[in-house]
Amino acid sequence: MSPYEDYLAFSDRVSKLVIDGGVPERLLRAADQIREERSSGVSEAHVLRNCPVDEDLPEIGNEDPSAEKKSRKVTFIGEGFLELLAQITRTPLLSYANRFGGDFFIDVVAINKYLGQQTGYNGGEVVFHNDRTAHPVRADYITLLGMRCPPDDLVYTGFVAGRRLLAELSPETQQVLREPYFVTPFDVVSRDANTELDSTPSHPILSGVSSLRYLDTHTTAAGDAPVEAKDALLALKNALTRVPKQRHRMQQGDVLTFANQSALHNREQIEIQDSTRALGRWLLKTYAFSDRAAADAHRDAWIDGIPGKVGD
């Protein structure tokens, strides 16, 4: 059963596995620990290793990897594991109706037309950011599964928890960052998918306890913002340079699951042995809400009545 043809039926099949007790106890304990550490603030990023990945992965190229995958991939082990993990951590998946066909499972693979641009599909490094920075509906959590990762390349995903970043900022600076003095342009992939996207409204960088809306080198002070907004933005950039960071080198079968809104993440290429082979690096990615209540809060954005599929 393909999750790209009938996601709800696919999700129900995984749910039956959970209900019937077919999930290893060790994995259930790991999911419990992830939930507890997120809730208590102990950690917002977790790694699982030796997770199941499809044995026979097709070559999907860099012209239109998503379309190639759908035409050539005949097993869905990776997708099933990510769906299972979302269910047992109680974080419902979400997708965007006009992004990659509304799929709930996204391929993080270099795409030729985006090479060298500021997007996760650029085949290179990516600055610290939240996914979908400029959009009204943003995932609480992102999960990555290593499908094909060149073993000799040193490519790291960096992570900074919002609470650690705020510890580097004065209360006065934090207060300025809570004001709608800042703007972030829509990413190039979103603009290609929705030509109606134009300018973005001014927004605060900081909200709630430690929720961030920030894309490094792209989020700027609005033209009519007071001078203290520029000072606060510079203080944030300096803090991002100083703050201790976590880094993980994704390998095949690794799962990295981390906070999106209350953290920042990036991609660093430390050493690439073969630049052509590196373009074939393939991670499978999901977006998720923090819980069912968070998903229901966006019910008015659901498309075609499908839970978790929202407008762009």
PDB file of C-alpha atoms in Angstrom:
ATOM      1  CA  MET A   1       0.000   0.000   0.000  1.00  0.00           C
ATOM      2  CA  SER A   2       1.451   3.348  -1.085  1.00  0.00           C
ATOM      3  CA  PRO A   3       1.257   6.343   1.271  1.00  0.00           C
ATOM      4  CA  TYR A   4       1.461   8.547  -1.811  1.00  0.00           C
ATOM      5  CA  GLU A   5      -1.782   7.157  -3.228  1.00  0.00           C
ATOM      6  CA  ASP A   6      -3.836   6.821  -0.015  1.00  0.00           C
ATOM      7  CA  TYR A   7      -2.165   8.245   3.066  1.00  0.00           C
ATOM      8  CA  LEU A   8      -5.150   7.698   5.370  1.00  0.00           C
ATOM      9  CA  ALA A   9      -5.367   4.000   4.525  1.00  0.00           C
ATOM     10  CA  PHE A  10      -1.601   3.699   4.981  1.00  0.00           C
ATOM     11  CA  SER A  11      -1.804   5.414   8.373  1.00  0.00           C
ATOM     12  CA  ASP A  12      -4.673   3.145   9.430  1.00  0.00           C
ATOM     13  CA  ARG A  13      -2.617   0.075   8.535  1.00  0.00           C
ATOM     14  CA  VAL A  14       0.187   1.290  10.804  1.00  0.00           C
ATOM     15  CA  SER A  15      -2.341   2.068  13.561  1.00  0.00           C
ATOM     16  CA  LYS A  16      -3.559  -1.535  13.427  1.00  0.00           C
ATOM     17  CA  LEU A  17       0.014  -2.708  13.991  1.00  0.00           C
ATOM     18  CA  VAL A  18       0.192  -0.546  17.125  1.00  0.00           C
ATOM     19  CA  ILE A  19      -3.209  -1.691  18.410  1.00  0.00           C
ATOM     20  CA  ASP A  20      -2.394  -5.352  17.793  1.00  0.00           C
ATOM     21  CA  GLY A  21       0.787  -5.097  19.873  1.00  0.00           C
ATOM     22  CA  GLY A  22       3.158  -5.535  16.947  1.00  0.00           C
ATOM     23  CA  VAL A  23       5.581  -2.792  18.006  1.00  0.00           C
ATOM     24  CA  PRO A  24       8.756  -3.888  19.829  1.00  0.00           C
ATOM     25  CA  GLU A  25       8.734  -2.912  23.495  1.00  0.00           C
ATOM     26  CA  ARG A  26      12.164  -1.312  23.129  1.00  0.00           C
ATOM     27  CA  LEU A  27      10.837   1.112  20.523  1.00  0.00           C
ATOM     28  CA  LEU A  28       7.797   1.959  22.647  1.00  0.00           C
ATOM     29  CA  ARG A  29      10.108   2.774  25.562  1.00  0.00           C
ATOM     30  CA  ALA A  30      12.188   5.016  23.314  1.00  0.00           C
ATOM     31  CA  ALA A  31       9.049   6.853  22.203  1.00  0.00           C
ATOM     32  CA  ASP A  32       8.014   7.313  25.834  1.00  0.00           C
ATOM     33  CA  GLN A  33      11.444   8.748  26.634  1.00  0.00           C
ATOM     34  CA  ILE A  34      11.266  11.163  23.698  1.00  0.00           C
ATOM     35  CA  ARG A  35       7.863  12.420  24.855  1.00  0.00           C
ATOM     36  CA  GLU A  36       8.982  12.785  28.460  1.00  0.00           C
ATOM     37  CA  GLU A  37      12.198  14.622  27.601  1.00  0.00           C
ATOM     38  CA  ARG A  38      10.363  16.984  25.269  1.00  0.00           C
ATOM     39  CA  SER A  39       7.735  17.701  27.908  1.00  0.00           C
ATOM     40  CA  SER A  40      10.252  18.279  30.696  1.00  0.00           C
ATOM     41  CA  GLY A  41      12.628  20.352  28.576  1.00  0.00           C
ATOM     42  CA  VAL A  42      15.491  17.885  29.010  1.00  0.00           C
ATOM     43  CA  SER A  43      16.015  17.615  25.236  1.00  0.00           C
ATOM     44  CA  GLU A  44      14.360  18.780  22.032  1.00  0.00           C
ATOM     45  CA  ALA A  45      16.494  16.608  19.716  1.00  0.00           C
ATOM     46  CA  HIS A  46      16.776  12.801  19.674  1.00  0.00           C
ATOM     47  CA  VAL A  47      18.577  10.215  17.547  1.00  0.00           C
ATOM     48  CA  LEU A  48      17.602   6.604  16.870  1.00  0.00           C
ATOM     49  CA  ARG A  49      20.058   4.361  15.026  1.00  0.00           C
ATOM     50  CA  ASN A  50      19.678   1.174  12.962  1.00  0.00           C
ATOM     51  CA  CYS A  51      16.125   2.018  11.958  1.00  0.00           C
ATOM     52  CA  PRO A  52      14.524   0.080   9.081  1.00  0.00           C
ATOM     53  CA  VAL A  53      15.103   1.380   5.551  1.00  0.00           C
ATOM     54  CA  ASP A  54      13.938  -0.116   2.247  1.00  0.00           C
ATOM     55  CA  GLU A  55      16.492  -2.640   1.013  1.00  0.00           C
ATOM     56  CA  ASP A  56      16.060  -1.882  -2.689  1.00  0.00           C
ATOM     57  CA  LEU A  57      16.241   1.900  -3.035  1.00  0.00           C
ATOM     58  CA  PRO A  58      15.803   3.224  -6.575  1.00  0.00           C
ATOM     59  CA  GLU A  59      17.961   5.872  -8.194  1.00  0.00           C
ATOM     60  CA  ILE A  60      15.856   9.025  -8.241  1.00  0.00           C
ATOM     61  CA  GLY A  61      18.218  11.595  -9.773  1.00  0.00           C
ATOM     62  CA  ASN A  62      18.175  15.338  -9.212  1.00  0.00           C
ATOM     63  CA  GLU A  63      15.774  16.604 -11.859  1.00  0.00           C
ATOM     64  CA  ASP A  64      12.518  15.675 -10.100  1.00  0.00           C
ATOM     65  CA  PRO A  65      13.382  13.254  -7.278  1.00  0.00           C
ATOM     66  CA  SER A  66       9.860  13.181  -5.852  1.00  0.00           C
ATOM     67  CA  ALA A  67       8.303  12.114  -9.150  1.00  0.00           C
ATOM     68  CA  GLU A  68      11.051   9.555  -9.761  1.00  0.00           C
ATOM     69  CA  LYS A  69      10.534   8.073  -6.313  1.00  0.00           C
ATOM     70  CA  LYS A  70       6.801   7.674  -6.842  1.00  0.00           C
ATOM     71  CA  SER A  71       7.326   5.934 -10.160  1.00  0.00           C
ATOM     72  CA  ARG A  72      10.142   3.616  -9.059  1.00  0.00           C
ATOM     73  CA  LYS A  73       9.828   2.968  -5.324  1.00  0.00           C
ATOM     74  CA  VAL A  74       7.711  -0.128  -4.706  1.00  0.00           C
ATOM     75  CA  THR A  75       8.300  -0.702  -0.970  1.00  0.00           C
ATOM     76  CA  PHE A  76       7.564   1.784   1.802  1.00  0.00           C
ATOM     77  CA  ILE A  77       9.538   0.592   4.802  1.00  0.00           C
ATOM     78  CA  GLY A  78      11.001   4.013   5.586  1.00  0.00           C
ATOM     79  CA  GLU A  79       7.645   5.709   5.292  1.00  0.00           C
ATOM     80  CA  GLY A  80       6.053   3.067   7.509  1.00  0.00           C
ATOM     81  CA  PHE A  81       8.647   3.562  10.219  1.00  0.00           C
ATOM     82  CA  LEU A  82       8.259   7.340  10.200  1.00  0.00           C
ATOM     83  CA  GLU A  83       4.478   6.987  10.404  1.00  0.00           C
ATOM     84  CA  LEU A  84       4.858   4.512  13.268  1.00  0.00           C
ATOM     85  CA  LEU A  85       7.211   6.837  15.140  1.00  0.00           C
ATOM     86  CA  ALA A  86       4.780   9.728  14.734  1.00  0.00           C
ATOM     87  CA  GLN A  87       1.965   7.616  16.134  1.00  0.00           C
ATOM     88  CA  ILE A  88       3.782   6.264  19.176  1.00  0.00           C
ATOM     89  CA  THR A  89       5.227   9.691  20.048  1.00  0.00           C
ATOM     90  CA  ARG A  90       1.684  11.081  19.578  1.00  0.00           C
ATOM     91  CA  THR A  91       2.766  13.777  17.129  1.00  0.00           C
ATOM     92  CA  PRO A  92       0.332  13.786  14.150  1.00  0.00           C
ATOM     93  CA  LEU A  93       1.920  14.336  10.765  1.00  0.00           C
ATOM     94  CA  LEU A  94       1.092  17.301   8.560  1.00  0.00           C
ATOM     95  CA  SER A  95       1.658  18.125   4.907  1.00  0.00           C
ATOM     96  CA  TYR A  96       1.185  21.132   2.653  1.00  0.00           C
ATOM     97  CA  ALA A  97      -1.403  20.780  -0.089  1.00  0.00           C
ATOM     98  CA  ASN A  98       0.618  22.521  -2.805  1.00  0.00           C
ATOM     99  CA  ARG A  99       4.083  21.370  -1.780  1.00  0.00           C
ATOM    100  CA  PHE A 100       5.400  18.123  -3.308  1.00  0.00           C
ATOM    101  CA  GLY A 101       1.884  17.044  -4.203  1.00  0.00           C
ATOM    102  CA  GLY A 102       0.638  17.228  -0.631  1.00  0.00           C
ATOM    103  CA  ASP A 103       2.809  14.258   0.384  1.00  0.00           C
ATOM    104  CA  PHE A 104       3.314  13.504   4.071  1.00  0.00           C
ATOM    105  CA  PHE A 105       6.768  12.028   3.349  1.00  0.00           C
ATOM    106  CA  ILE A 106       9.200  14.445   1.691  1.00  0.00           C
ATOM    107  CA  ASP A 107      12.502  13.664  -0.005  1.00  0.00           C
ATOM    108  CA  VAL A 108      15.383  15.894   1.046  1.00  0.00           C
ATOM    109  CA  VAL A 109      17.457  15.471  -2.094  1.00  0.00           C
ATOM    110  CA  ALA A 110      19.292  18.028  -4.199  1.00  0.00           C
ATOM    111  CA  ILE A 111      17.104  19.382  -7.007  1.00  0.00           C
ATOM    112  CA  ASN A 112      18.936  20.760 -10.017  1.00  0.00           C
ATOM    113  CA  LYS A 113      16.959  23.988 -10.342  1.00  0.00           C
ATOM    114  CA  TYR A 114      17.631  24.861  -6.689  1.00  0.00           C
ATOM    115  CA  LEU A 115      21.368  24.146  -6.609  1.00  0.00           C
ATOM    116  CA  GLY A 116      23.193  26.919  -4.793  1.00  0.00           C
ATOM    117  CA  GLN A 117      20.013  28.631  -3.549  1.00  0.00           C
ATOM    118  CA  GLN A 118      18.816  29.051   0.039  1.00  0.00           C
ATOM    119  CA  THR A 119      16.779  25.904   0.465  1.00  0.00           C
ATOM    120  CA  GLY A 120      17.272  22.414   1.837  1.00  0.00           C
ATOM    121  CA  TYR A 121      17.221  21.138  -1.759  1.00  0.00           C
ATOM    122  CA  ASN A 122      20.296  23.136  -2.809  1.00  0.00           C
ATOM    123  CA  GLY A 123      22.841  20.305  -2.617  1.00  0.00           C
ATOM    124  CA  GLY A 124      25.009  22.281  -0.205  1.00  0.00           C
ATOM    125  CA  GLU A 125      25.016  23.956   3.159  1.00  0.00           C
ATOM    126  CA  VAL A 126      21.954  25.544   4.757  1.00  0.00           C
ATOM    127  CA  VAL A 127      22.023  28.352   7.343  1.00  0.00           C
ATOM    128  CA  PHE A 128      20.315  28.121  10.732  1.00  0.00           C
ATOM    129  CA  HIS A 129      16.548  28.414  10.369  1.00  0.00           C
ATOM    130  CA  ASN A 130      13.116  27.000  11.140  1.00  0.00           C
ATOM    131  CA  ASP A 131      11.372  25.200   8.300  1.00  0.00           C
ATOM    132  CA  ARG A 132       8.614  27.255   6.645  1.00  0.00           C
ATOM    133  CA  THR A 133       9.771  30.376   8.501  1.00  0.00           C
ATOM    134  CA  ALA A 134       7.441  32.791   6.730  1.00  0.00           C
ATOM    135  CA  HIS A 135       4.318  30.611   6.786  1.00  0.00           C
ATOM    136  CA  PRO A 136       1.420  30.813   9.249  1.00  0.00           C
ATOM    137  CA  VAL A 137       1.264  27.031   9.828  1.00  0.00           C
ATOM    138  CA  ARG A 138       4.589  25.553  10.869  1.00  0.00           C
ATOM    139  CA  ALA A 139       5.500  22.115  12.123  1.00  0.00           C
ATOM    140  CA  ASP A 140       6.326  21.692  15.794  1.00  0.00           C
ATOM    141  CA  TYR A 141       8.658  18.787  15.031  1.00  0.00           C
ATOM    142  CA  ILE A 142      10.705  17.572  12.086  1.00  0.00           C
ATOM    143  CA  THR A 143      11.925  14.003  11.683  1.00  0.00           C
ATOM    144  CA  LEU A 144      14.618  12.869   9.248  1.00  0.00           C
ATOM    145  CA  LEU A 145      15.441   9.291   8.227  1.00  0.00           C
ATOM    146  CA  GLY A 146      18.722   8.524   6.471  1.00  0.00           C
ATOM    147  CA  MET A 147      17.856   6.641   3.279  1.00  0.00           C
ATOM    148  CA  ARG A 148      21.078   7.065   1.294  1.00  0.00           C
ATOM    149  CA  CYS A 149      24.030   8.824   2.930  1.00  0.00           C
ATOM    150  CA  PRO A 150      27.504   8.604   1.323  1.00  0.00           C
ATOM    151  CA  PRO A 151      29.533   6.967   4.124  1.00  0.00           C
ATOM    152  CA  ASP A 152      32.767   8.893   3.480  1.00  0.00           C
ATOM    153  CA  ASP A 153      31.217  12.368   3.465  1.00  0.00           C
ATOM    154  CA  LEU A 154      31.102  14.485   6.604  1.00  0.00           C
ATOM    155  CA  VAL A 155      27.715  16.236   6.509  1.00  0.00           C
ATOM    156  CA  TYR A 156      26.203  17.399   9.785  1.00  0.00           C
ATOM    157  CA  THR A 157      22.801  18.636  10.872  1.00  0.00           C
ATOM    158  CA  GLY A 158      23.265  21.294  13.548  1.00  0.00           C
ATOM    159  CA  PHE A 159      20.697  22.082  16.220  1.00  0.00           C
ATOM    160  CA  VAL A 160      20.247  24.925  18.695  1.00  0.00           C
ATOM    161  CA  ALA A 161      17.425  24.805  21.256  1.00  0.00           C
ATOM    162  CA  GLY A 162      15.546  28.083  21.585  1.00  0.00           C
ATOM    163  CA  ARG A 163      15.937  28.156  25.358  1.00  0.00           C
ATOM    164  CA  ARG A 164      19.735  27.925  25.033  1.00  0.00           C
ATOM    165  CA  LEU A 165      19.789  30.735  22.508  1.00  0.00           C
ATOM    166  CA  LEU A 166      17.648  32.949  24.742  1.00  0.00           C
ATOM    167  CA  ALA A 167      20.053  32.388  27.625  1.00  0.00           C
ATOM    168  CA  GLU A 168      22.585  34.389  25.575  1.00  0.00           C
ATOM    169  CA  LEU A 169      20.213  37.379  25.217  1.00  0.00           C
ATOM    170  CA  SER A 170      19.293  40.082  27.715  1.00  0.00           C
ATOM    171  CA  PRO A 171      15.642  40.464  28.801  1.00  0.00           C
ATOM    172  CA  GLU A 172      15.578  43.836  27.024  1.00  0.00           C
ATOM    173  CA  THR A 173      16.716  42.289  23.745  1.00  0.00           C
ATOM    174  CA  GLN A 174      14.209  39.458  24.095  1.00  0.00           C
ATOM    175  CA  GLN A 175      11.404  41.989  24.552  1.00  0.00           C
ATOM    176  CA  VAL A 176      12.322  43.767  21.321  1.00  0.00           C
ATOM    177  CA  LEU A 177      12.426  40.418  19.498  1.00  0.00           C
ATOM    178  CA  ARG A 178       8.823  39.836  20.647  1.00  0.00           C
ATOM    179  CA  GLU A 179       7.634  42.847  18.663  1.00  0.00           C
ATOM    180  CA  PRO A 180       6.485  42.571  14.987  1.00  0.00           C
ATOM    181  CA  TYR A 181       9.502  44.485  13.724  1.00  0.00           C
ATOM    182  CA  PHE A 182      10.922  41.806  11.396  1.00  0.00           C
ATOM    183  CA  VAL A 183      10.317  40.321   7.947  1.00  0.00           C
ATOM    184  CA  THR A 184      11.321  37.010   6.351  1.00  0.00           C
ATOM    185  CA  PRO A 185      10.869  36.318   2.621  1.00  0.00           C
ATOM    186  CA  PHE A 186       9.104  33.183   1.453  1.00  0.00           C
ATOM    187  CA  ASP A 187      11.487  30.417   0.437  1.00  0.00           C
ATOM    188  CA  VAL A 188      12.066  29.751  -3.245  1.00  0.00           C
ATOM    189  CA  VAL A 189      10.325  26.359  -3.208  1.00  0.00           C
ATOM    190  CA  SER A 190       7.165  27.890  -1.738  1.00  0.00           C
ATOM    191  CA  ARG A 191       7.187  30.711  -4.282  1.00  0.00           C
ATOM    192  CA  ASP A 192       7.503  28.216  -7.126  1.00  0.00           C
ATOM    193  CA  ALA A 193       4.585  26.176  -5.751  1.00  0.00           C
ATOM    194  CA  ASN A 194       2.351  29.186  -5.140  1.00  0.00           C
ATOM    195  CA  THR A 195       2.799  32.158  -7.458  1.00  0.00           C
ATOM    196  CA  GLU A 196       0.376  34.178  -5.328  1.00  0.00           C
ATOM    197  CA  LEU A 197       2.925  34.403  -2.522  1.00  0.00           C
ATOM    198  CA  ASP A 198       4.410  37.854  -2.485  1.00  0.00           C
ATOM    199  CA  SER A 199       5.519  40.001   0.414  1.00  0.00           C
ATOM    200  CA  THR A 200       5.324  38.681   3.964  1.00  0.00           C
ATOM    201  CA  PRO A 201       3.835  40.607   6.887  1.00  0.00           C
ATOM    202  CA  SER A 202       6.046  41.847   9.687  1.00  0.00           C
ATOM    203  CA  HIS A 203       6.417  39.360  12.513  1.00  0.00           C
ATOM    204  CA  PRO A 204       8.142  38.921  15.874  1.00  0.00           C
ATOM    205  CA  ILE A 205      11.167  36.644  15.974  1.00  0.00           C
ATOM    206  CA  LEU A 206      10.364  35.409  19.483  1.00  0.00           C
ATOM    207  CA  SER A 207       6.987  34.320  20.854  1.00  0.00           C
ATOM    208  CA  GLY A 208       5.700  32.094  23.637  1.00  0.00           C
ATOM    209  CA  VAL A 209       8.362  30.650  25.892  1.00  0.00           C
ATOM    210  CA  SER A 210      11.051  30.064  23.271  1.00  0.00           C
ATOM    211  CA  SER A 211       9.340  29.824  19.880  1.00  0.00           C
ATOM    212  CA  LEU A 212      11.431  31.348  17.092  1.00  0.00           C
ATOM    213  CA  ARG A 213      10.667  32.556  13.577  1.00  0.00           C
ATOM    214  CA  TYR A 214      14.076  33.145  12.030  1.00  0.00           C
ATOM    215  CA  LEU A 215      16.043  32.426   8.860  1.00  0.00           C
ATOM    216  CA  ASP A 216      19.666  33.480   9.275  1.00  0.00           C
ATOM    217  CA  THR A 217      20.945  35.973   6.666  1.00  0.00           C
ATOM    218  CA  HIS A 218      17.360  36.412   5.357  1.00  0.00           C
ATOM    219  CA  THR A 219      15.269  37.612   8.327  1.00  0.00           C
ATOM    220  CA  THR A 220      15.758  41.381   8.542  1.00  0.00           C
ATOM    221  CA  ALA A 221      14.323  44.375  10.357  1.00  0.00           C
ATOM    222  CA  ALA A 222      11.306  45.863   8.584  1.00  0.00           C
ATOM    223  CA  GLY A 223      11.849  49.176   6.841  1.00  0.00           C
ATOM    224  CA  ASP A 224       9.786  51.088   9.402  1.00  0.00           C
ATOM    225  CA  ALA A 225      11.162  49.252  12.447  1.00  0.00           C
ATOM    226  CA  PRO A 226      12.833  51.311  15.191  1.00  0.00           C
ATOM    227  CA  VAL A 227      16.598  51.263  15.527  1.00  0.00           C
ATOM    228  CA  GLU A 228      16.424  48.950  18.534  1.00  0.00           C
ATOM    229  CA  ALA A 229      15.067  46.232  16.231  1.00  0.00           C
ATOM    230  CA  LYS A 230      18.310  46.234  14.247  1.00  0.00           C
ATOM    231  CA  ASP A 231      20.312  46.153  17.479  1.00  0.00           C
ATOM    232  CA  ALA A 232      18.271  43.185  18.728  1.00  0.00           C
ATOM    233  CA  LEU A 233      18.734  41.357  15.418  1.00  0.00           C
ATOM    234  CA  LEU A 234      22.497  41.872  15.627  1.00  0.00           C
ATOM    235  CA  ALA A 235      22.474  40.608  19.226  1.00  0.00           C
ATOM    236  CA  LEU A 236      20.613  37.494  18.067  1.00  0.00           C
ATOM    237  CA  LYS A 237      23.155  36.849  15.312  1.00  0.00           C
ATOM    238  CA  ASN A 238      26.010  37.230  17.808  1.00  0.00           C
ATOM    239  CA  ALA A 239      24.276  34.896  20.258  1.00  0.00           C
ATOM    240  CA  LEU A 240      23.805  32.299  17.510  1.00  0.00           C
ATOM    241  CA  THR A 241      27.546  32.376  16.901  1.00  0.00           C
ATOM    242  CA  ARG A 242      28.354  31.905  20.612  1.00  0.00           C
ATOM    243  CA  VAL A 243      25.740  29.398  21.741  1.00  0.00           C
ATOM    244  CA  PRO A 244      26.765  25.728  22.163  1.00  0.00           C
ATOM    245  CA  LYS A 245      25.388  23.590  19.341  1.00  0.00           C
ATOM    246  CA  GLN A 246      24.510  19.948  18.907  1.00  0.00           C
ATOM    247  CA  ARG A 247      25.539  18.262  15.661  1.00  0.00           C
ATOM    248  CA  HIS A 248      24.647  14.909  14.183  1.00  0.00           C
ATOM    249  CA  ARG A 249      26.098  13.204  11.130  1.00  0.00           C
ATOM    250  CA  MET A 250      23.217  11.393   9.442  1.00  0.00           C
ATOM    251  CA  GLN A 251      23.934   7.863   8.257  1.00  0.00           C
ATOM    252  CA  GLN A 252      21.712   5.290   6.601  1.00  0.00           C
ATOM    253  CA  GLY A 253      19.123   4.063   9.098  1.00  0.00           C
ATOM    254  CA  ASP A 254      19.532   7.054  11.427  1.00  0.00           C
ATOM    255  CA  VAL A 255      16.471   8.944  12.614  1.00  0.00           C
ATOM    256  CA  LEU A 256      16.941  12.494  13.860  1.00  0.00           C
ATOM    257  CA  THR A 257      13.793  14.043  15.328  1.00  0.00           C
ATOM    258  CA  PHE A 258      13.874  17.593  16.671  1.00  0.00           C
ATOM    259  CA  ALA A 259      11.875  20.706  17.481  1.00  0.00           C
ATOM    260  CA  ASN A 260      11.235  23.089  14.615  1.00  0.00           C
ATOM    261  CA  GLN A 261       9.494  26.128  16.110  1.00  0.00           C
ATOM    262  CA  SER A 262      11.344  26.190  19.430  1.00  0.00           C
ATOM    263  CA  ALA A 263      14.790  25.663  17.895  1.00  0.00           C
ATOM    264  CA  LEU A 264      16.969  26.356  14.867  1.00  0.00           C
ATOM    265  CA  HIS A 265      18.754  23.844  12.646  1.00  0.00           C
ATOM    266  CA  ASN A 266      21.217  23.931   9.760  1.00  0.00           C
ATOM    267  CA  ARG A 267      23.334  21.746   7.476  1.00  0.00           C
ATOM    268  CA  GLU A 268      27.118  21.819   7.319  1.00  0.00           C
ATOM    269  CA  GLN A 269      29.303  20.079   4.755  1.00  0.00           C
ATOM    270  CA  ILE A 270      32.656  19.544   6.442  1.00  0.00           C
ATOM    271  CA  GLU A 271      34.182  17.208   3.855  1.00  0.00           C
ATOM    272  CA  ILE A 272      32.794  15.893   0.561  1.00  0.00           C
ATOM    273  CA  GLN A 273      34.742  13.139  -1.204  1.00  0.00           C
ATOM    274  CA  ASP A 274      32.742  13.136  -4.441  1.00  0.00           C
ATOM    275  CA  SER A 275      30.577  16.155  -5.246  1.00  0.00           C
ATOM    276  CA  THR A 276      28.512  14.278  -7.828  1.00  0.00           C
ATOM    277  CA  ARG A 277      27.795  11.392  -5.468  1.00  0.00           C
ATOM    278  CA  ALA A 278      26.961  13.855  -2.694  1.00  0.00           C
ATOM    279  CA  LEU A 279      24.029  15.127  -4.769  1.00  0.00           C
ATOM    280  CA  GLY A 280      22.442  11.690  -4.288  1.00  0.00           C
ATOM    281  CA  ARG A 281      22.248  12.076  -0.500  1.00  0.00           C
ATOM    282  CA  TRP A 282      18.668  11.206   0.389  1.00  0.00           C
ATOM    283  CA  LEU A 283      16.827  11.846   3.629  1.00  0.00           C
ATOM    284  CA  LEU A 284      13.135  11.114   4.122  1.00  0.00           C
ATOM    285  CA  LYS A 285      11.413  13.844   6.106  1.00  0.00           C
ATOM    286  CA  THR A 286       8.147  14.387   7.972  1.00  0.00           C
ATOM    287  CA  TYR A 287       6.533  17.406   9.597  1.00  0.00           C
ATOM    288  CA  ALA A 288       4.481  16.917  12.762  1.00  0.00           C
ATOM    289  CA  PHE A 289       2.291  18.792  15.214  1.00  0.00           C
ATOM    290  CA  SER A 290       3.200  18.579  18.902  1.00  0.00           C
ATOM    291  CA  ASP A 291      -0.045  16.764  19.734  1.00  0.00           C
ATOM    292  CA  ARG A 292      -3.634  16.266  18.580  1.00  0.00           C
ATOM    293  CA  ALA A 293      -4.745  19.543  20.160  1.00  0.00           C
ATOM    294  CA  ALA A 294      -2.185  21.462  18.092  1.00  0.00           C
ATOM    295  CA  ALA A 295      -3.406  19.698  14.951  1.00  0.00           C
ATOM    296  CA  ASP A 296      -7.031  20.483  15.768  1.00  0.00           C
ATOM    297  CA  ALA A 297      -6.144  24.138  16.310  1.00  0.00           C
ATOM    298  CA  HIS A 298      -5.406  24.297  12.567  1.00  0.00           C
ATOM    299  CA  ARG A 299      -8.554  22.459  11.517  1.00  0.00           C
ATOM    300  CA  ASP A 300      -9.720  25.485   9.519  1.00  0.00           C
ATOM    301  CA  ALA A 301      -6.639  25.114   7.322  1.00  0.00           C
ATOM    302  CA  TRP A 302      -7.252  21.448   6.461  1.00  0.00           C
ATOM    303  CA  ILE A 303      -7.596  20.740   2.755  1.00  0.00           C
ATOM    304  CA  ASP A 304     -10.253  18.402   1.354  1.00  0.00           C
ATOM    305  CA  GLY A 305     -11.124  17.323   4.874  1.00  0.00           C
ATOM    306  CA  ILE A 306      -7.877  15.385   5.250  1.00  0.00           C
ATOM    307  CA  PRO A 307      -6.468  15.765   8.791  1.00  0.00           C
ATOM    308  CA  GLY A 308      -2.950  17.148   8.728  1.00  0.00           C
ATOM    309  CA  LYS A 309      -3.033  18.409   5.128  1.00  0.00           C
ATOM    310  CA  VAL A 310      -3.010  22.198   5.345  1.00  0.00           C
ATOM    311  CA  GLY A 311      -2.933  25.110   2.958  1.00  0.00           C
ATOM    312  CA  ASP A 312       0.323  26.822   2.132  1.00  0.00           C
TER     313      ASP A 312
END
